[in-house]
PDB file of C-alpha atoms and ligand atoms in Angstrom:
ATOM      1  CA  UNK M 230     173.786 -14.031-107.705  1.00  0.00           C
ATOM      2  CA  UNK M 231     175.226 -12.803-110.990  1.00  0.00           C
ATOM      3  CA  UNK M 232     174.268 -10.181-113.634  1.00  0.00           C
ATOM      4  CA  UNK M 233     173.921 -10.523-117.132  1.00  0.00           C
ATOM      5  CA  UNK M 234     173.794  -8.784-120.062  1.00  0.00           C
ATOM      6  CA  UNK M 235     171.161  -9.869-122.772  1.00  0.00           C
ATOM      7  CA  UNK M 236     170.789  -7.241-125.447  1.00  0.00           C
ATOM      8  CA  UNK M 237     169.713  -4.610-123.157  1.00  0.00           C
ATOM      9  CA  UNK M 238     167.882  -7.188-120.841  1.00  0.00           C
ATOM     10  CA  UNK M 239     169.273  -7.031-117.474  1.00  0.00           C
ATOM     11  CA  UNK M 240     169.289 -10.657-116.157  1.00  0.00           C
ATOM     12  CA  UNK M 241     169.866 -11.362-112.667  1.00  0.00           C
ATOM     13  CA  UNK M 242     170.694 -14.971-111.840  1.00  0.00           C
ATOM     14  CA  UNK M 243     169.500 -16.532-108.905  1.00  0.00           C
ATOM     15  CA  UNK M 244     168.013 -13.734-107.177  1.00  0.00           C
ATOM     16  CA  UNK M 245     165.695 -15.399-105.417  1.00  0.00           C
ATOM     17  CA  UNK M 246     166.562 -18.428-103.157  1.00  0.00           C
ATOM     18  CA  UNK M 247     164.802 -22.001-102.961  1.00  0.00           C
ATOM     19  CA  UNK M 248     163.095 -20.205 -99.837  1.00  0.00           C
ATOM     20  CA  UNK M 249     162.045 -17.014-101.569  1.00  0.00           C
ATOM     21  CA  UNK M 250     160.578 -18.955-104.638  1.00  0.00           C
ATOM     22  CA  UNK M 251     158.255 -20.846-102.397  1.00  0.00           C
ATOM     23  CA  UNK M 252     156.808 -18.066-100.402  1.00  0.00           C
ATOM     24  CA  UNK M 253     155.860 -16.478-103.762  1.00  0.00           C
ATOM     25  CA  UNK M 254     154.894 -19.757-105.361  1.00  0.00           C
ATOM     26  CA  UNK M 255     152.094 -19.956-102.691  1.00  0.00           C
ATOM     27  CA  UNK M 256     151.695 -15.880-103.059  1.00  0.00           C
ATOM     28  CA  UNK M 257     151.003 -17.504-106.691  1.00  0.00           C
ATOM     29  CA  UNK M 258     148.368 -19.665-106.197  1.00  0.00           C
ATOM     30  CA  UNK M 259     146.360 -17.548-103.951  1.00  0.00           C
ATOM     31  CA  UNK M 260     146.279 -15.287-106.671  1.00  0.00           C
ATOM     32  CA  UNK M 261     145.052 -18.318-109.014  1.00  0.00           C
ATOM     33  CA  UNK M 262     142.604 -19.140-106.563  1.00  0.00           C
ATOM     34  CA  UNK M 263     140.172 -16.222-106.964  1.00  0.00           C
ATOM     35  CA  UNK M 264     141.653 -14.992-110.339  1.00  0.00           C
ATOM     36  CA  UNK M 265     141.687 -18.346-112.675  1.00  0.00           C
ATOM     37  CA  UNK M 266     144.012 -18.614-115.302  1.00  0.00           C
ATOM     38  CA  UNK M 267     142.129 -18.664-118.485  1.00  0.00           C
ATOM     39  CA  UNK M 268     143.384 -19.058-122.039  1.00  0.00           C
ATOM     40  CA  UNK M 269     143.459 -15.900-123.684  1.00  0.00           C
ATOM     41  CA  UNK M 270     142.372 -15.383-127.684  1.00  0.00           C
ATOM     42  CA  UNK M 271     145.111 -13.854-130.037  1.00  0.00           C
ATOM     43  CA  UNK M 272     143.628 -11.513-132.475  1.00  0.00           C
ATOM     44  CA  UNK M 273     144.446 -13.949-134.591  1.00  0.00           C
ATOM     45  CA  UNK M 274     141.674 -15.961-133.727  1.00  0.00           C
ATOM     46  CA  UNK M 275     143.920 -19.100-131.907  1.00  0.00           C
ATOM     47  CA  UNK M 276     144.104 -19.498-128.200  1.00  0.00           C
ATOM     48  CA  UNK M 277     147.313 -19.101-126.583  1.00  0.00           C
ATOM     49  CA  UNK M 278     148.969 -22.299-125.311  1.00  0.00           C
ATOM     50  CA  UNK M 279     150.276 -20.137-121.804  1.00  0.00           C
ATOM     51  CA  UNK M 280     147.311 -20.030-119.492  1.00  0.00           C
ATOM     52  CA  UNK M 281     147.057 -16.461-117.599  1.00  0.00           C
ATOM     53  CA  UNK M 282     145.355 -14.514-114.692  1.00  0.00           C
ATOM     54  CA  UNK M 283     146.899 -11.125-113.261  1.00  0.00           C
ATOM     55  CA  UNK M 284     146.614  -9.311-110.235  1.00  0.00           C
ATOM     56  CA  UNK M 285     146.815  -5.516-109.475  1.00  0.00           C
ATOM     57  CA  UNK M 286     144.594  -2.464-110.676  1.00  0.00           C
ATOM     58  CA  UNK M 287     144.644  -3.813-114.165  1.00  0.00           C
ATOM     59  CA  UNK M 288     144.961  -7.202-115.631  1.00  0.00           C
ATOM     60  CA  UNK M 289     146.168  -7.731-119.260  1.00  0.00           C
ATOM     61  CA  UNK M 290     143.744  -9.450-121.627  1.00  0.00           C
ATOM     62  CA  UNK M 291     143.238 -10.384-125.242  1.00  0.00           C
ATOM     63  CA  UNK M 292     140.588 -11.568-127.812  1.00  0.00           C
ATOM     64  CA  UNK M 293     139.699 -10.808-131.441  1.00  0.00           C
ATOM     65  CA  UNK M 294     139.716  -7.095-130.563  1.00  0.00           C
ATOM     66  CA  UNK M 295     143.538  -7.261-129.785  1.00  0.00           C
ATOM     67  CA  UNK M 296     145.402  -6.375-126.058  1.00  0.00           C
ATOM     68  CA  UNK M 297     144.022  -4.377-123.739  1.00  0.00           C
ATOM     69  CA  UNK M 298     144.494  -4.047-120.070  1.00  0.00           C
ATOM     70  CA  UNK M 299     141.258  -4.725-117.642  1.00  0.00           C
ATOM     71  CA  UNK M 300     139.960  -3.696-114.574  1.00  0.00           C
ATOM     72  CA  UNK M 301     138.026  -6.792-113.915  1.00  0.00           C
ATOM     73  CA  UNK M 302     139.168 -10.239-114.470  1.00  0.00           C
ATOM     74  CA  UNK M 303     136.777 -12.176-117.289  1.00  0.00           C
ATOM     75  CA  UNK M 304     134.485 -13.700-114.645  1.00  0.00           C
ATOM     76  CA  UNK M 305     133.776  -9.519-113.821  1.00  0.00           C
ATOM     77  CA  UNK M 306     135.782  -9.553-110.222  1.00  0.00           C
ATOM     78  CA  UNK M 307     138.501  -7.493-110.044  1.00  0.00           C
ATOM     79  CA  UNK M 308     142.091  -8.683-109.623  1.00  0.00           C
ATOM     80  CA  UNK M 309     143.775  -9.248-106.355  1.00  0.00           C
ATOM     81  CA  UNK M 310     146.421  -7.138-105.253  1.00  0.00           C
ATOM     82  CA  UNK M 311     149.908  -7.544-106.175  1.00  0.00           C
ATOM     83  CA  UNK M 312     151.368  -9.625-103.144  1.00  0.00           C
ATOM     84  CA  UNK M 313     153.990  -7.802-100.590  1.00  0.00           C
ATOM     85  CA  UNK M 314     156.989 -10.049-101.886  1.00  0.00           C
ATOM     86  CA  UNK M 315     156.524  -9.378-105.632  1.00  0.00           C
ATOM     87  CA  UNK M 316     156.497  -5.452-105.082  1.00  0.00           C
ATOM     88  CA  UNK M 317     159.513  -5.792-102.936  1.00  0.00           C
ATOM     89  CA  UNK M 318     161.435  -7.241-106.043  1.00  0.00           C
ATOM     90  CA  UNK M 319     160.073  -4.593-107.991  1.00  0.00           C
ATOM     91  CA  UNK M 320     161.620  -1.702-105.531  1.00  0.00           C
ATOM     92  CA  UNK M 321     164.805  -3.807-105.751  1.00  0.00           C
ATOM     93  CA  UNK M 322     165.626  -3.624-108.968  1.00  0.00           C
ATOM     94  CA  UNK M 323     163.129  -1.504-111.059  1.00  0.00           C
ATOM     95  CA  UNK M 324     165.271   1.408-110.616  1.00  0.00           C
ATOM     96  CA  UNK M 325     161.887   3.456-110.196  1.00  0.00           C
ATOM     97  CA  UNK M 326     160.016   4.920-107.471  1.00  0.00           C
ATOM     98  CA  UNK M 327     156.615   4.199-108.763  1.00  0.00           C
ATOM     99  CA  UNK M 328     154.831   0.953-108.121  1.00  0.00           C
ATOM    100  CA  UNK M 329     153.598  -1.625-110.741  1.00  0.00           C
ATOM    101  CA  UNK M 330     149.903  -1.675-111.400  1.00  0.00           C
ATOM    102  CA  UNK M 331     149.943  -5.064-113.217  1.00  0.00           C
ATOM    103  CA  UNK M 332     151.691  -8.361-112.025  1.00  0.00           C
ATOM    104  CA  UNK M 333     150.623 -11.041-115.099  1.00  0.00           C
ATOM    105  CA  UNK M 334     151.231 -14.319-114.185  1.00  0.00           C
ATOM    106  CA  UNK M 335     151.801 -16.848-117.188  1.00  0.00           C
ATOM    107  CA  UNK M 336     151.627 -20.199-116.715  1.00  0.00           C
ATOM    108  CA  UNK M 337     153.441 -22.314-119.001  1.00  0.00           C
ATOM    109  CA  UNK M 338     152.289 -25.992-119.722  1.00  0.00           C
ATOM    110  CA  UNK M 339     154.836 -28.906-121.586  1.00  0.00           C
ATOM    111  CA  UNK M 340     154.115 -27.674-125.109  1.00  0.00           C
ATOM    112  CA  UNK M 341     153.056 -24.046-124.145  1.00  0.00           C
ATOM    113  CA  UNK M 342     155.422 -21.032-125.518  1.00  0.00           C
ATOM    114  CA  UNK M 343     155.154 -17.661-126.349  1.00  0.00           C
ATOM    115  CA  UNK M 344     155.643 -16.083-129.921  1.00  0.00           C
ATOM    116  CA  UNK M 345     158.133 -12.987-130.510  1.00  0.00           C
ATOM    117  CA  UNK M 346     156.510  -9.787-129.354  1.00  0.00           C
ATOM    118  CA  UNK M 347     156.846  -6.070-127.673  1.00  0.00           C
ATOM    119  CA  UNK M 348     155.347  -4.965-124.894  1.00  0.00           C
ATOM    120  CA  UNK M 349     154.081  -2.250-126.038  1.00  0.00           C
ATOM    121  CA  UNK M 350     150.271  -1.550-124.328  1.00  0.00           C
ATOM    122  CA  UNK M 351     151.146   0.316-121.425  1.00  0.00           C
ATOM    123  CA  UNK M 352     150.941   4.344-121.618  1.00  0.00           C
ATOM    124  CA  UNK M 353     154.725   5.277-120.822  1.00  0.00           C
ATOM    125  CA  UNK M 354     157.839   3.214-122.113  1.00  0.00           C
ATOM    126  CA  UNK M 355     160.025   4.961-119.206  1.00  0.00           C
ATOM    127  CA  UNK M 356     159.107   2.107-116.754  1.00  0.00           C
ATOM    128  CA  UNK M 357     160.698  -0.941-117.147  1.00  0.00           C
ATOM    129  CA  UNK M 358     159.154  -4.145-117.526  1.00  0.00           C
ATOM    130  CA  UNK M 359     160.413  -6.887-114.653  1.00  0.00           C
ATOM    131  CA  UNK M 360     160.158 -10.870-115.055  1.00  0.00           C
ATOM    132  CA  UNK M 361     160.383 -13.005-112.651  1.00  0.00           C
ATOM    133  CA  UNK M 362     160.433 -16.555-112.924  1.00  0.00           C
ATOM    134  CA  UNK M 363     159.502 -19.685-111.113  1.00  0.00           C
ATOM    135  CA  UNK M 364     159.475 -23.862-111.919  1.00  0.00           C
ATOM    136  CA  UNK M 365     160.806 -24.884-115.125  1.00  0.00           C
ATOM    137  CA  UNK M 366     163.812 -23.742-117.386  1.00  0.00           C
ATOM    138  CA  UNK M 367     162.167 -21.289-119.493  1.00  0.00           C
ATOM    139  CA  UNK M 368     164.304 -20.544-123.079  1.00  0.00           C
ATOM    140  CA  UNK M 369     163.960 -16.689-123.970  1.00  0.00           C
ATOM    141  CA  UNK M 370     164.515 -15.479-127.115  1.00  0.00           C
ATOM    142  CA  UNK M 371     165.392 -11.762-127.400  1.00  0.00           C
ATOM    143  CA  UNK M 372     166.031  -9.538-130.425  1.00  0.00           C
ATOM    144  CA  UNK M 373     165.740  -5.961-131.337  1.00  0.00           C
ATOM    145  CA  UNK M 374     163.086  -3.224-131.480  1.00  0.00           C
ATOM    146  CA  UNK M 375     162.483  -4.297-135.160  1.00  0.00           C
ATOM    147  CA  UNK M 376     160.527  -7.593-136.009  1.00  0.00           C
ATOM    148  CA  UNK M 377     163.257  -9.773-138.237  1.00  0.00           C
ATOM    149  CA  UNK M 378     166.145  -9.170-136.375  1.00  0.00           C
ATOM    150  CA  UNK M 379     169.208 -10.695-135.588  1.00  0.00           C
ATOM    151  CA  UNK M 380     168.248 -12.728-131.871  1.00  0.00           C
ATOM    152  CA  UNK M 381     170.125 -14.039-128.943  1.00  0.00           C
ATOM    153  CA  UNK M 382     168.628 -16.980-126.585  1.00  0.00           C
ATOM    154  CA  UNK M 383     169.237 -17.416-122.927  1.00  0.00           C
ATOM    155  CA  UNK M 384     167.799 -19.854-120.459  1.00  0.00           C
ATOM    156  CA  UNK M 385     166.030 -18.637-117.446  1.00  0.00           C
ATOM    157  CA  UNK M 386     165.781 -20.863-113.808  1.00  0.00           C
ATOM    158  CA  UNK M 387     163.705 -20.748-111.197  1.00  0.00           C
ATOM    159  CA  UNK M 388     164.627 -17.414-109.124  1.00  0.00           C
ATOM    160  CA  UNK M 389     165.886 -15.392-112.045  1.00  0.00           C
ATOM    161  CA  UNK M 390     164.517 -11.575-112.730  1.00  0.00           C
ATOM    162  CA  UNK M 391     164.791  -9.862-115.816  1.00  0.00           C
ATOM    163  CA  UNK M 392     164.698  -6.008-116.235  1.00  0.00           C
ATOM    164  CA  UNK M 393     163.748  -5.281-119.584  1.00  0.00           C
ATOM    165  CA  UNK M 394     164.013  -1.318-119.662  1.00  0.00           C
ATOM    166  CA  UNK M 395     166.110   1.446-121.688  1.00  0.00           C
ATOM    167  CA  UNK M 396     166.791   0.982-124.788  1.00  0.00           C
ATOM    168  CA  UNK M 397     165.724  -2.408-124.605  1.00  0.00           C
ATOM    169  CA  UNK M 398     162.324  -1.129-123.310  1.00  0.00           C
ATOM    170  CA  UNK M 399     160.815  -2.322-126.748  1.00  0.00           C
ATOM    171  CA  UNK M 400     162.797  -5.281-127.661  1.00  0.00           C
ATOM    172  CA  UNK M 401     161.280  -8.459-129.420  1.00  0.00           C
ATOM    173  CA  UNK M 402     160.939 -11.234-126.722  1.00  0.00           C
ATOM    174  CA  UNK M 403     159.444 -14.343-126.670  1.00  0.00           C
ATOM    175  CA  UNK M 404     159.734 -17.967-124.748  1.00  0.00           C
ATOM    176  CA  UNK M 405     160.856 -20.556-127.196  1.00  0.00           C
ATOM    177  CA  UNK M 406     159.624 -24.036-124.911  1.00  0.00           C
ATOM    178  CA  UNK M 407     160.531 -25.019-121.756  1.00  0.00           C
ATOM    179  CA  UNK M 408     162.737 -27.810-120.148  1.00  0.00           C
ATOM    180  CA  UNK M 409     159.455 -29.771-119.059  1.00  0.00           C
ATOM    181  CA  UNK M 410     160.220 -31.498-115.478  1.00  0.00           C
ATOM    182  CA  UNK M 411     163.764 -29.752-114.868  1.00  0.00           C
ATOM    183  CA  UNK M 412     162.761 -28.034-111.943  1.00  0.00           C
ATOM    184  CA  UNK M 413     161.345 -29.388-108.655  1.00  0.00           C
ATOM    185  CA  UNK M 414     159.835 -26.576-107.464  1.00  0.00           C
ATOM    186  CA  UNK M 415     156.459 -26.999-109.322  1.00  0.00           C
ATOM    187  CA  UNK M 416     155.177 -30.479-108.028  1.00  0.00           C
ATOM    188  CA  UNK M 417     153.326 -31.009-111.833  1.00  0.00           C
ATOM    189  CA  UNK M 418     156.105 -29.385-113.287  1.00  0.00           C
ATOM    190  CA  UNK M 419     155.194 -26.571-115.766  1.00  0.00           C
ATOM    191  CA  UNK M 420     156.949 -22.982-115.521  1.00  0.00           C
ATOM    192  CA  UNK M 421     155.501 -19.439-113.880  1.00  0.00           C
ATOM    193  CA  UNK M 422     156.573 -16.493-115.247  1.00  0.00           C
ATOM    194  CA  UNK M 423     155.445 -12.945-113.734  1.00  0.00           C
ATOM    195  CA  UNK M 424     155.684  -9.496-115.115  1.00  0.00           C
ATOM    196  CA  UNK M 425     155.619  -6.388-113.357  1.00  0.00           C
ATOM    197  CA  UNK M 426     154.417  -3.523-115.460  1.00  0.00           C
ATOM    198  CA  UNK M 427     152.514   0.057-115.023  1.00  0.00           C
ATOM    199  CA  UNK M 428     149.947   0.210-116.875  1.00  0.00           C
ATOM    200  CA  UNK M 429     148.959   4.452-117.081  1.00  0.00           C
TER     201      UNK M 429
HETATM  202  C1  SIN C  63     156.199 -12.203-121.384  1.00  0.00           C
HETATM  203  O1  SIN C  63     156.839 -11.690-122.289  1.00  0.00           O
HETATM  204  O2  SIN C  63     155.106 -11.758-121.012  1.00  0.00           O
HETATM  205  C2  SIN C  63     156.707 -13.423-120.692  1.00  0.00           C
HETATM  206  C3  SIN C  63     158.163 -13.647-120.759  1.00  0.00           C
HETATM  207  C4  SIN C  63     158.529 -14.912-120.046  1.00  0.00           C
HETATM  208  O3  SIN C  63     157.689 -15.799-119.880  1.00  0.00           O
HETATM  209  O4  SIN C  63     159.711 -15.067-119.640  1.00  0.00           O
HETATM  210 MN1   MN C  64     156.341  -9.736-123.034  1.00  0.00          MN
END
């Protein structure tokens, strides 16, 4: 296990072993199981291409209206709880004693990719925001706290965690594609990426 550096992203390489990203690749799918993923509507009116569900208090969700976080998941049932394993990473490295309220799983598909943006819907900016990811090399962009900016890239495995907090709290991120098939893990392929975030 390394650490590295990313314009204010704390990335921690291999943190979790082939062992450790199974046990929460099935703590994944139960989660899937009675919360779906769905595609979510930008505001912009276009579907996203990564397919999502949460779990926790509050589950993030988007349509025309723009980003909010819910308490009930679209078919009206709330989430499920945050599995054991994925709060343990969370005490590891947050840095924080309080506990996440939202774990949103993405699930990213061959073509699927996520746009530059900020995390910027939860109430207090003091609590970091942790990745983790499983399956498929994912590339990250990050940049800034200003839309235009100058952006470094940085490929993310299977077992990697990223704290994005401090002054990097509010930096640009997005997924640029994914190495389709690279990983094993997955047996259709496809990457999983979770964030940990509190919500109030
Ligand atoms: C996100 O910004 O919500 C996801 C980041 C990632 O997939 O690595
Ligand atoms: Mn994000």
């Amino acid at each position: 296990m390394s650490v590295l550096k990313l314009r204010g992203f704390e990335i921690h390489k291999g943190f979790l072993d082939l062992k450790e990203q199974t046990v929460l690749l099935e703590a994944v799918r139960k989660i899937a199981k009675f919360a779906p993923v769905f595609s979510p509507m930008t505001p912009y009116g276009k579907p996203m291409s990564v397919k999502m569900t949460s779990a926790g208090m509050f589950g993030w969700y988007s349509d025309a209206q723009g980003y909010e976080y819910r308490r009930v998941h679209p078919n009206g049932m709330t989430w499920p709880a945050i599995p054991a394993e994925v709060l343990n990473i969370w005490k590891i490295v947050s840095g924080v004693e309080r506990e996440p309220e939202c774990c949103l799983v993405n699930f990213y598909d061959q073509n699927a990719k996520m746009g530059l943006h900020q995390d910027r819907d939860e109430a207090n900016f003091d609590f970091p925001v942790v990745s983790v990811s499983l399956g498929d090399e994912g590339l990250l962009r990050v940049g800034g706290t200003e839309r235009g900016g100058k952006t470094d890239s940085v490929w993310l495995q299977s077992g990697d965690v990223v704290v994005m907090g401090g002054e990097a709290r509010l930096a640009y991120h997005g997924v640029d594609r994914i190495r389709f098939g690279s990983s094993s893990l997955l047996a259709k392929s496809g990457r999983i990426n979770l964030t940990l975030r509190v919500v109030n």
